[in-house]
Coordinates of C-alpha atoms and ligand atoms in Angstrom, one line a residue:
M1 CA -2.6 -0.1 -28.9
N2 CA -5.6 1.7 -27.4
A3 CA -5.3 5.1 -25.5
A4 CA -6.3 3.6 -22.1
A5 CA -3.5 1.1 -22.3
D6 CA -1.1 4.0 -22.9
I7 CA -2.0 5.8 -19.7
E8 CA 0.9 5.8 -17.3
L9 CA 0.9 5.2 -13.6
T10 CA 3.6 6.0 -11.0
V11 CA 4.7 2.7 -9.6
T12 CA 7.0 2.0 -6.6
E13 CA 7.3 -1.7 -7.1
I14 CA 5.8 -4.8 -8.7
Q15 CA 6.0 -7.8 -6.4
R16 CA 5.5 -11.3 -7.7
F17 CA 4.2 -14.5 -5.9
C18 CA 2.4 -12.6 -3.2
M19 CA 0.3 -14.8 -0.9
H20 CA -1.2 -12.1 1.5
D21 CA -2.7 -9.6 -0.9
G22 CA -5.9 -11.4 -1.8
P23 CA -6.7 -15.0 -2.7
G24 CA -4.3 -17.4 -4.4
V25 CA -0.9 -16.3 -5.9
R26 CA -0.9 -12.7 -6.9
T27 CA 1.2 -10.0 -8.5
T28 CA 1.0 -6.9 -6.4
V29 CA 1.4 -3.5 -8.1
F30 CA 2.3 -0.8 -5.5
L31 CA 1.3 2.7 -6.7
K32 CA 2.7 5.9 -5.4
G33 CA 0.7 8.5 -3.5
C34 CA -1.6 8.3 -0.5
P35 CA -4.0 10.9 1.1
L36 CA -3.5 9.4 4.6
R37 CA -0.4 9.8 6.9
C38 CA -0.8 6.8 9.2
A39 CA 1.7 6.9 12.1
W40 CA 2.3 3.2 11.6
C41 CA 2.6 3.2 7.8
H42 CA 4.3 0.1 6.5
N43 CA 5.0 1.5 3.1
P44 CA 6.2 5.1 3.8
E45 CA 7.9 5.3 0.3
T46 CA 4.4 5.1 -1.2
Q47 CA 3.0 8.2 0.7
S48 CA 4.4 10.9 -1.5
A49 CA 3.3 10.9 -5.2
D50 CA 6.7 12.2 -6.2
R51 CA 9.8 10.2 -7.2
Q52 CA 12.1 9.7 -4.2
L53 CA 15.6 8.4 -3.6
L54 CA 15.9 5.5 -1.2
F55 CA 19.3 4.9 0.5
Y56 CA 19.9 1.5 2.1
G57 CA 22.9 2.4 4.2
K58 CA 23.7 -1.1 5.4
K59 CA 24.2 -2.2 1.8
C60 CA 26.7 0.6 1.0
I61 CA 30.2 -0.6 0.5
G62 CA 31.7 2.9 0.5
C63 CA 33.0 2.8 -3.1
G64 CA 32.2 6.4 -3.8
A65 CA 30.8 5.8 -7.2
C66 CA 27.8 7.9 -6.3
S67 CA 30.0 11.0 -6.4
V68 CA 28.8 11.3 -9.9
C69 CA 26.0 13.3 -8.4
P70 CA 26.0 16.6 -10.3
N71 CA 24.7 18.4 -7.2
G72 CA 27.2 17.0 -4.7
A73 CA 24.4 15.5 -2.6
H74 CA 26.5 12.6 -1.3
V75 CA 28.5 13.5 1.7
F76 CA 31.3 11.2 2.8
G77 CA 32.5 11.5 6.4
E78 CA 32.2 9.1 9.4
N79 CA 28.9 8.1 7.8
H80 CA 27.7 8.4 4.2
L81 CA 25.0 11.0 4.3
I82 CA 22.7 12.4 1.5
D83 CA 21.9 16.1 1.5
R84 CA 18.3 15.8 0.4
E85 CA 18.0 19.5 -0.1
K86 CA 20.4 19.2 -3.0
C87 CA 19.0 16.0 -4.5
T88 CA 16.9 16.4 -7.6
V89 CA 16.1 12.7 -7.8
C90 CA 17.8 12.4 -11.2
G91 CA 18.7 8.8 -10.5
R92 CA 22.3 9.0 -11.7
C93 CA 23.8 7.8 -8.5
A94 CA 21.3 4.8 -8.3
A95 CA 22.3 3.9 -11.8
V96 CA 26.0 3.5 -11.0
C97 CA 25.8 2.1 -7.4
P98 CA 27.3 -1.5 -7.6
A99 CA 25.7 -2.5 -4.3
S100 CA 22.0 -1.6 -5.0
A101 CA 22.3 0.7 -2.0
L102 CA 20.5 3.5 -3.9
Q103 CA 17.2 3.1 -5.6
I104 CA 14.6 5.4 -7.1
S105 CA 11.1 4.9 -5.8
G106 CA 8.5 5.9 -8.4
Y107 CA 8.8 5.2 -12.1
R108 CA 6.3 5.7 -14.8
M109 CA 4.8 2.6 -16.4
S110 CA 2.0 2.3 -18.9
V111 CA -1.0 0.2 -18.2
S112 CA 0.0 -2.2 -20.9
R113 CA 3.5 -2.6 -19.6
I114 CA 2.2 -3.3 -16.1
A115 CA -0.3 -5.9 -17.5
D116 CA 2.5 -7.4 -19.5
E117 CA 4.5 -7.9 -16.3
A118 CA 1.5 -9.5 -14.6
E119 CA 1.0 -11.8 -17.6
K120 CA 4.4 -13.4 -16.9
D121 CA 2.9 -15.0 -13.8
R122 CA -0.4 -16.1 -15.3
A123 CA 0.5 -19.8 -15.1
F124 CA 0.7 -19.5 -11.3
Y125 CA -2.6 -17.7 -10.7
G126 CA -4.9 -20.7 -10.9
K127 CA -8.5 -19.9 -10.5
D128 CA -8.2 -17.5 -7.6
G129 CA -5.0 -15.6 -8.1
G130 CA -4.3 -12.5 -10.2
V131 CA -3.3 -8.9 -9.9
T132 CA -3.7 -6.8 -6.7
V133 CA -3.3 -3.0 -7.1
S134 CA -2.0 -1.6 -3.8
G135 CA -0.1 1.4 -2.5
G136 CA -0.2 4.0 -1.2
E137 CA -3.7 4.5 -2.3
P138 CA -4.6 3.1 -5.8
F139 CA -7.4 5.7 -6.2
F140 CA -4.8 8.4 -5.9
Q141 CA -4.2 7.7 -9.6
P142 CA -7.9 7.0 -10.5
R143 CA -7.9 7.1 -14.3
G144 CA -4.8 4.9 -14.4
L145 CA -6.2 2.6 -11.9
I146 CA -9.4 2.1 -13.8
A147 CA -7.6 1.7 -17.1
L148 CA -5.3 -1.0 -15.5
L149 CA -8.3 -2.9 -14.0
R150 CA -10.0 -2.8 -17.4
E151 CA -6.8 -4.0 -19.2
C152 CA -6.5 -6.9 -16.7
R153 CA -10.1 -7.8 -17.1
K154 CA -9.7 -7.7 -20.9
R155 CA -6.7 -10.2 -20.6
G156 CA -8.6 -12.5 -18.2
L157 CA -6.5 -11.7 -15.2
G158 CA -8.2 -11.6 -11.7
T159 CA -8.3 -8.2 -10.0
A160 CA -8.1 -6.9 -6.5
V161 CA -7.8 -3.4 -5.1
D162 CA -6.2 -2.8 -1.7
T163 CA -7.6 0.6 -0.6
C164 CA -7.5 2.9 2.4
G165 CA -11.0 4.0 1.4
Y166 CA -10.2 7.7 1.3
F167 CA -10.9 8.7 -2.3
D168 CA -13.4 10.5 -4.6
P169 CA -16.5 8.3 -4.7
S170 CA -17.3 9.3 -8.2
Y171 CA -14.8 6.6 -9.4
L172 CA -16.6 3.7 -7.7
P173 CA -19.2 3.0 -10.4
D174 CA -16.4 2.4 -12.9
A175 CA -14.1 0.5 -10.6
V176 CA -16.5 -1.9 -8.9
P177 CA -17.5 -3.9 -11.9
L178 CA -13.8 -4.3 -12.9
T179 CA -12.7 -5.5 -9.4
D180 CA -13.1 -9.1 -8.2
L181 CA -12.3 -8.1 -4.6
F182 CA -11.7 -5.0 -2.6
L183 CA -9.3 -5.3 0.3
F184 CA -10.8 -2.4 2.3
D185 CA -8.8 -1.0 5.3
I186 CA -10.6 -0.1 8.5
K187 CA -7.8 1.6 10.5
D188 CA -9.9 2.5 13.5
T189 CA -13.6 2.8 14.3
D190 CA -13.0 5.5 16.9
P191 CA -13.2 8.8 14.9
D192 CA -11.0 10.8 17.2
R193 CA -8.2 8.2 17.2
H194 CA -8.6 7.8 13.4
K195 CA -8.0 11.5 12.9
K196 CA -5.2 11.6 15.4
Y197 CA -3.2 8.7 13.9
T198 CA -4.0 8.9 10.2
G199 CA -4.6 12.7 9.8
A200 CA -8.1 12.1 8.2
D201 CA -11.7 12.0 9.3
P202 CA -13.1 8.5 8.7
G203 CA -16.5 9.7 7.4
L204 CA -15.5 9.5 3.7
I205 CA -14.0 6.1 4.2
T206 CA -17.2 4.7 5.7
K207 CA -19.3 6.4 3.0
N208 CA -17.1 4.8 0.3
L209 CA -17.3 1.4 2.0
Y210 CA -21.1 1.3 1.9
A211 CA -21.2 2.9 -1.6
A212 CA -19.0 0.0 -2.9
D213 CA -21.2 -2.4 -1.1
R214 CA -24.4 -1.0 -2.6
L215 CA -22.7 -1.3 -6.1
G216 CA -22.2 -5.0 -5.4
A217 CA -18.5 -5.1 -4.5
R218 CA -17.1 -8.2 -2.9
I219 CA -15.1 -6.9 0.1
R220 CA -12.6 -8.2 2.6
L221 CA -11.9 -5.9 5.5
R222 CA -8.3 -5.3 6.6
C223 CA -7.6 -4.0 10.1
I224 CA -4.2 -2.9 11.2
L225 CA -3.7 -3.8 14.9
V226 CA -1.6 -1.4 16.9
N227 CA -1.1 -2.4 20.5
G228 CA -2.5 0.2 22.9
V229 CA -4.0 2.3 20.1
N230 CA -6.9 0.2 18.7
T231 CA -6.6 -3.1 20.7
D232 CA -9.9 -2.6 22.6
E233 CA -13.0 -4.7 22.6
A234 CA -15.2 -1.9 21.5
H235 CA -13.2 -1.5 18.2
Y236 CA -13.2 -5.3 17.6
A237 CA -17.0 -5.4 18.1
R238 CA -17.6 -2.4 15.8
V239 CA -15.6 -4.0 13.0
A240 CA -17.6 -7.2 13.4
E241 CA -20.8 -5.1 13.1
I242 CA -19.6 -3.4 10.0
A243 CA -18.6 -6.8 8.4
A244 CA -22.0 -8.3 9.3
S245 CA -23.8 -5.3 7.8
L246 CA -22.1 -5.7 4.3
H247 CA -23.9 -7.8 1.7
N248 CA -20.8 -9.5 0.3
C249 CA -18.1 -9.5 2.9
D250 CA -15.5 -12.3 2.7
G251 CA -14.2 -11.8 6.2
V252 CA -11.8 -9.7 8.2
D253 CA -8.0 -9.8 8.0
V254 CA -6.0 -8.7 11.1
L255 CA -2.7 -7.2 10.2
P256 CA -0.4 -6.8 13.3
Y257 CA 1.8 -3.7 13.4
H258 CA 5.5 -4.4 12.9
A259 CA 8.3 -2.0 13.7
Y260 CA 10.1 -2.5 10.4
A261 CA 7.9 0.3 9.2
G262 CA 10.1 2.7 11.1
T263 CA 13.3 1.3 9.5
K264 CA 11.8 1.8 6.1
A265 CA 11.3 5.5 6.9
T266 CA 15.1 5.8 7.4
F267 CA 15.7 4.8 3.7
L268 CA 14.0 8.1 2.8
G269 CA 16.2 10.0 5.2
L270 CA 13.4 10.2 7.9
P271 CA 13.8 9.3 11.5
D272 CA 13.2 5.7 12.6
N273 CA 9.7 6.0 14.0
G274 CA 9.1 2.3 14.7
R275 CA 7.6 1.7 18.1
K276 CA 8.1 -1.7 19.6
E277 CA 5.4 -1.1 22.2
W278 CA 2.9 -1.0 19.3
I279 CA 3.6 -4.6 18.3
P280 CA 0.6 -6.7 19.6
D281 CA 1.3 -10.1 21.1
D282 CA -0.1 -13.3 19.6
D283 CA -3.0 -13.6 22.0
T284 CA -4.1 -10.0 21.3
V285 CA -4.0 -10.7 17.5
E286 CA -6.0 -13.9 17.9
R287 CA -8.6 -12.2 20.1
A288 CA -9.0 -9.4 17.6
R289 CA -9.3 -12.0 14.7
L290 CA -12.0 -14.0 16.5
V291 CA -14.1 -11.1 17.6
M292 CA -13.9 -9.2 14.3
N293 CA -14.9 -12.3 12.4
G294 CA -17.9 -12.9 14.7
K295 CA -16.4 -16.0 16.2
A296 CA -16.2 -14.9 19.9
Ligands
LIG301 S1 19.4 11.1 -7.4 FE1 20.6 12.5 -8.7 S2 20.6 14.4 -7.5 FE2 19.9 12.8 -6.1 S3 21.7 12.2 -5.0 FE3 21.5 10.8 -6.8 S4 22.7 11.8 -8.4 FE4 22.4 13.3 -6.8
LIG302 S1 27.8 4.0 -5.1 FE1 26.5 2.7 -3.7 S2 27.9 1.4 -2.6 FE2 29.1 3.0 -3.5 S3 29.3 4.6 -1.9 FE3 27.6 5.2 -3.2 S4 25.8 4.2 -2.1 FE4 27.7 3.3 -1.3

């Protein structure tokens, strides 16, 4: 085995038969760690680069098996609570839970093991499908990402990278030739709103988008649509301008916010921050889709 294939990545999940993470049927590898803190994040378990314990309270049958915790972190009263200050994320409770109510998010996998998992679905990929590396932010683990892309390429598997765009640009020259398609997020084109809702200035993201374009990347833009935040015509028009200015842009996907994001935060012991008023209606989504794709 070569050294690059031995490099390990921290993975939250590998999902098979994905239809919305690039063309065709895809295996999506979710990596842990992200530099942004979007208020609407749909995958909050991928934000931290560290291992975390997820607790799906609705699945819990109250058997008490998780009392194996050496730190007494499981507290049984009217509700089953976890004292996260005490939890060292050792995983013992998750290993014995009969109801899959406890799960560790973040396990180390070598590049070759991840590629082996993807190979199992090779028969379904057809000419368009393949592996999508998502997150979190895939470039948060840059060496591992590039090694994984190289391994997939070596095995003849299609590759896509779903990125928030906020990463060290020095990795792009290696990544672009190994990536069939970039799914590149544009969260907001208003710099102040971008900073307010993601915690980051969009300058580096824009710089990386055009750097990838100059290196010949095929790009599909992905735009989260958050009702009352970025559902304005100026934003739609600016996204259309950006798409038209790229040399090899496949189009723009509009991704409507959904409040399940908030529920997912509760699995980490965080408050449910889902906001129903942020869910755009169908007409708003359709309008954004048309304008951003230059069809209105
Ligand atoms: S992961 Fe380990 S430390 Fe954390 S609650 Fe479970 S058994 Fe206790
Ligand atoms: S082991 Fe699982 S099902 Fe049993 S009490 Fe703990 S979390 Fe609930």
